[in-house]
Structure formats: structure tokens, C-alpha cells
Amino acid sequence: MPISNEQVSTHPFLRALYEDDYYPDHVVDRGRAILLALCERIERERPAGLAALYELTRAATEEFNDLEAAFEAAGSEIETVAREEIAGNFDFVARAYGFPDADVEELIATREW
């Protein structure tokens, strides 16, 4: 399903990670795919409120938890820069889909990084 939100479809997800050689592109690509799948799911399911949005973002956060092993296998990790970039992208997604009051800590409440 192509993303219909123009703001989202043109957003450079995880840009800071792509710009830093410490983060391998092939692993960052997987993180970007998680965020794009989240956007597709939001468009498909149209969460009616914050509680429903948090369910979707927490599931995507758990996928990032699983991605930590891939970062480590590639000699990297989800550390401060990555944490901030990932969290910022979750915040962007919430705002782009009409949830300006979403709490970023709630969006990623299931994180282990």
C-alpha cells in the first residue's frame, strides 16, 4: 500500500543515521522499513485516538528492539544518537497523522534501547 500522506512520503526517515558511517546502511534500511510500515498501518487502520496510536507505535518499537541485534552484529548499536533519531521519527509520524499531543515517551514505551 503506497503512503498517501505527502508529508510522510517525502520525509527522509533516519537521515542522521544514514549520514553517520557508524550505522550500517543495510541495518538502517530495516529501521526505515519499520517506520514506513508503521505509516502504512496508520493509514490503513486510522487510529481514532492516542491509545490506538500508541498500540501501533509500541508494536513498531518492539521491531526496533529486535533490530538491536542486527546493529550489534554489524559493529554498531542503538546508542544516544540513534535513540534520539528514532524517537524523533516516531514523533514526526504522530504529528504528520494528526496527533500533535502524542507523548514521545509513550510512543516508544516498549523500547529496550
mmCIF file of N, CA and C in Angstrom, residues 39-95:
data_model
loop_
_atom_site.group_PDB
_atom_site.id
_atom_site.type_symbol
_atom_site.label_atom_id
_atom_site.label_comp_id
_atom_site.label_asym_id
_atom_site.label_seq_id
_atom_site.Cartn_x
_atom_site.Cartn_y
_atom_site.Cartn_z
ATOM 1 N N CYS A 39 3.631 3.714 9.159
ATOM 2 C CA CYS A 39 2.818 4.720 8.465
ATOM 3 C C CYS A 39 1.717 4.067 7.640
ATOM 4 N N GLU A 40 2.067 3.005 6.940
ATOM 5 C CA GLU A 40 1.055 2.285 6.160
ATOM 6 C C GLU A 40 -0.043 1.742 7.070
ATOM 7 N N ARG A 41 0.360 1.232 8.213
ATOM 8 C CA ARG A 41 -0.629 0.680 9.155
ATOM 9 C C ARG A 41 -1.527 1.784 9.712
ATOM 10 N N ILE A 42 -0.950 2.939 10.005
ATOM 11 C CA ILE A 42 -1.756 4.062 10.488
ATOM 12 C C ILE A 42 -2.767 4.470 9.419
ATOM 13 N N GLU A 43 -2.341 4.531 8.173
ATOM 14 C CA GLU A 43 -3.260 4.910 7.102
ATOM 15 C C GLU A 43 -4.346 3.859 6.898
ATOM 16 N N ARG A 44 -3.990 2.621 7.052
ATOM 17 C CA ARG A 44 -4.954 1.535 6.851
ATOM 18 C C ARG A 44 -5.949 1.438 8.012
ATOM 19 N N GLU A 45 -5.437 1.536 9.247
ATOM 20 C CA GLU A 45 -6.289 1.326 10.423
ATOM 21 C C GLU A 45 -6.903 2.613 10.967
ATOM 22 N N ARG A 46 -6.343 3.739 10.631
ATOM 23 C CA ARG A 46 -6.843 5.047 11.070
ATOM 24 C C ARG A 46 -7.185 5.074 12.566
ATOM 25 N N PRO A 47 -6.180 5.028 13.426
ATOM 26 C CA PRO A 47 -6.443 5.032 14.873
ATOM 27 C C PRO A 47 -7.265 6.248 15.278
ATOM 28 N N ALA A 48 -8.277 5.995 16.097
ATOM 29 C CA ALA A 48 -9.226 7.049 16.465
ATOM 30 C C ALA A 48 -8.706 7.951 17.582
ATOM 31 N N GLY A 49 -7.734 7.516 18.305
ATOM 32 C CA GLY A 49 -7.225 8.321 19.417
ATOM 33 C C GLY A 49 -5.819 7.908 19.780
ATOM 34 N N LEU A 50 -5.292 8.580 20.805
ATOM 35 C CA LEU A 50 -3.920 8.312 21.221
ATOM 36 C C LEU A 50 -3.702 6.874 21.671
ATOM 37 N N ALA A 51 -4.651 6.307 22.380
ATOM 38 C CA ALA A 51 -4.481 4.930 22.856
ATOM 39 C C ALA A 51 -4.273 3.972 21.685
ATOM 40 N N ALA A 52 -5.054 4.139 20.642
ATOM 41 C CA ALA A 52 -4.929 3.278 19.464
ATOM 42 C C ALA A 52 -3.609 3.548 18.733
ATOM 43 N N LEU A 53 -3.211 4.808 18.664
ATOM 44 C CA LEU A 53 -1.923 5.141 18.043
ATOM 45 C C LEU A 53 -0.782 4.505 18.833
ATOM 46 N N TYR A 54 -0.826 4.609 20.155
ATOM 47 C CA TYR A 54 0.228 4.044 20.996
ATOM 48 C C TYR A 54 0.359 2.533 20.793
ATOM 49 N N GLU A 55 -0.736 1.855 20.582
ATOM 50 C CA GLU A 55 -0.663 0.416 20.308
ATOM 51 C C GLU A 55 0.153 0.147 19.051
ATOM 52 N N LEU A 56 -0.084 0.951 18.021
ATOM 53 C CA LEU A 56 0.636 0.764 16.759
ATOM 54 C C LEU A 56 2.114 1.123 16.896
ATOM 55 N N THR A 57 2.399 2.231 17.564
ATOM 56 C CA THR A 57 3.800 2.663 17.675
ATOM 57 C C THR A 57 4.591 1.748 18.602
ATOM 58 N N ARG A 58 3.940 1.225 19.600
ATOM 59 C CA ARG A 58 4.656 0.313 20.508
ATOM 60 C C ARG A 58 5.013 -0.985 19.801
ATOM 61 N N ALA A 59 4.141 -1.450 18.925
ATOM 62 C CA ALA A 59 4.460 -2.652 18.143
ATOM 63 C C ALA A 59 5.667 -2.384 17.240
ATOM 64 N N ALA A 60 5.710 -1.206 16.629
ATOM 65 C CA ALA A 60 6.857 -0.850 15.787
ATOM 66 C C ALA A 60 8.121 -0.695 16.630
ATOM 67 N N THR A 61 7.975 -0.176 17.833
ATOM 68 C CA THR A 61 9.115 -0.045 18.737
ATOM 69 C C THR A 61 9.700 -1.411 19.063
ATOM 70 N N GLU A 62 8.849 -2.390 19.254
ATOM 71 C CA GLU A 62 9.326 -3.741 19.537
ATOM 72 C C GLU A 62 10.108 -4.306 18.354
ATOM 73 N N GLU A 63 9.748 -3.898 17.145
ATOM 74 C CA GLU A 63 10.526 -4.312 15.978
ATOM 75 C C GLU A 63 11.915 -3.682 16.024
ATOM 76 N N PHE A 64 12.000 -2.437 16.487
ATOM 77 C CA PHE A 64 13.311 -1.812 16.663
ATOM 78 C C PHE A 64 14.105 -2.535 17.759
ATOM 79 N N ASN A 65 13.423 -3.002 18.791
ATOM 80 C CA ASN A 65 14.106 -3.788 19.823
ATOM 81 C C ASN A 65 14.786 -5.004 19.189
ATOM 82 N N ASP A 66 14.083 -5.678 18.312
ATOM 83 C CA ASP A 66 14.634 -6.845 17.628
ATOM 84 C C ASP A 66 15.787 -6.465 16.696
ATOM 85 N N LEU A 67 15.753 -5.260 16.174
ATOM 86 C CA LEU A 67 16.785 -4.787 15.248
ATOM 87 C C LEU A 67 18.113 -4.514 15.955
ATOM 88 N N GLU A 68 18.081 -4.344 17.259
ATOM 89 C CA GLU A 68 19.309 -4.080 18.022
ATOM 90 C C GLU A 68 20.369 -5.147 17.750
ATOM 91 N N ALA A 69 19.971 -6.394 17.664
ATOM 92 C CA ALA A 69 20.925 -7.476 17.408
ATOM 93 C C ALA A 69 21.601 -7.311 16.050
ATOM 94 N N ALA A 70 20.864 -6.839 15.055
ATOM 95 C CA ALA A 70 21.444 -6.615 13.727
ATOM 96 C C ALA A 70 22.459 -5.476 13.765
ATOM 97 N N PHE A 71 22.151 -4.434 14.531
ATOM 98 C CA PHE A 71 23.130 -3.352 14.687
ATOM 99 C C PHE A 71 24.399 -3.895 15.330
ATOM 100 N N GLU A 72 24.242 -4.676 16.389
ATOM 101 C CA GLU A 72 25.409 -5.221 17.094
ATOM 102 C C GLU A 72 26.216 -6.148 16.192
ATOM 103 N N ALA A 73 25.550 -6.978 15.421
ATOM 104 C CA ALA A 73 26.248 -7.890 14.511
ATOM 105 C C ALA A 73 27.046 -7.129 13.459
ATOM 106 N N ALA A 74 26.621 -5.918 13.156
ATOM 107 C CA ALA A 74 27.309 -5.087 12.159
ATOM 108 C C ALA A 74 28.313 -4.137 12.815
ATOM 109 N N GLY A 75 28.580 -4.325 14.119
ATOM 110 C CA GLY A 75 29.567 -3.495 14.805
ATOM 111 C C GLY A 75 29.045 -2.144 15.235
ATOM 112 N N SER A 76 27.759 -2.033 15.412
ATOM 113 C CA SER A 76 27.127 -0.775 15.785
ATOM 114 C C SER A 76 26.174 -1.058 16.948
ATOM 115 N N GLU A 77 25.409 -0.063 17.330
ATOM 116 C CA GLU A 77 24.387 -0.251 18.355
ATOM 117 C C GLU A 77 23.412 0.921 18.317
ATOM 118 N N ILE A 78 22.291 0.735 18.948
ATOM 119 C CA ILE A 78 21.334 1.832 19.103
ATOM 120 C C ILE A 78 21.734 2.565 20.380
ATOM 121 N N GLU A 79 22.534 3.605 20.198
ATOM 122 C CA GLU A 79 23.013 4.402 21.330
ATOM 123 C C GLU A 79 22.392 5.790 21.253
ATOM 124 N N THR A 80 22.958 6.752 21.937
ATOM 125 C CA THR A 80 22.317 8.058 22.119
ATOM 126 C C THR A 80 21.851 8.705 20.818
ATOM 127 N N VAL A 81 22.720 8.817 19.835
ATOM 128 C CA VAL A 81 22.343 9.459 18.569
ATOM 129 C C VAL A 81 21.198 8.699 17.909
ATOM 130 N N ALA A 82 21.326 7.392 17.865
ATOM 131 C CA ALA A 82 20.282 6.574 17.232
ATOM 132 C C ALA A 82 18.970 6.661 18.007
ATOM 133 N N ARG A 83 19.062 6.596 19.330
ATOM 134 C CA ARG A 83 17.841 6.687 20.148
ATOM 135 C C ARG A 83 17.094 7.984 19.857
ATOM 136 N N GLU A 84 17.832 9.083 19.836
ATOM 137 C CA GLU A 84 17.208 10.385 19.588
ATOM 138 C C GLU A 84 16.608 10.458 18.183
ATOM 139 N N GLU A 85 17.326 9.940 17.202
ATOM 140 C CA GLU A 85 16.844 9.974 15.823
ATOM 141 C C GLU A 85 15.590 9.115 15.662
ATOM 142 N N ILE A 86 15.613 7.930 16.218
ATOM 143 C CA ILE A 86 14.454 7.040 16.116
ATOM 144 C C ILE A 86 13.249 7.661 16.829
ATOM 145 N N ALA A 87 13.460 8.141 18.043
ATOM 146 C CA ALA A 87 12.369 8.766 18.797
ATOM 147 C C ALA A 87 11.812 9.973 18.046
ATOM 148 N N GLY A 88 12.683 10.769 17.473
ATOM 149 C CA GLY A 88 12.242 11.936 16.703
ATOM 150 C C GLY A 88 11.405 11.548 15.501
ATOM 151 N N ASN A 89 11.742 10.430 14.888
ATOM 152 C CA ASN A 89 10.961 9.976 13.746
ATOM 153 C C ASN A 89 9.589 9.461 14.164
ATOM 154 N N PHE A 90 9.504 8.810 15.316
ATOM 155 C CA PHE A 90 8.196 8.403 15.835
ATOM 156 C C PHE A 90 7.352 9.644 16.120
ATOM 157 N N ASP A 91 7.960 10.656 16.692
ATOM 158 C CA ASP A 91 7.252 11.905 16.979
ATOM 159 C C ASP A 91 6.762 12.553 15.680
ATOM 160 N N PHE A 92 7.623 12.578 14.663
ATOM 161 C CA PHE A 92 7.233 13.120 13.357
ATOM 162 C C PHE A 92 6.010 12.382 12.820
ATOM 163 N N VAL A 93 6.036 11.064 12.870
ATOM 164 C CA VAL A 93 4.924 10.266 12.347
ATOM 165 C C VAL A 93 3.625 10.624 13.073
ATOM 166 N N ALA A 94 3.678 10.697 14.387
ATOM 167 C CA ALA A 94 2.473 11.029 15.158
ATOM 168 C C ALA A 94 1.914 12.380 14.729
ATOM 169 N N ARG A 95 2.759 13.365 14.605
ATOM 170 C CA ARG A 95 2.309 14.707 14.224
ATOM 171 C C ARG A 95 1.797 14.733 12.783
#
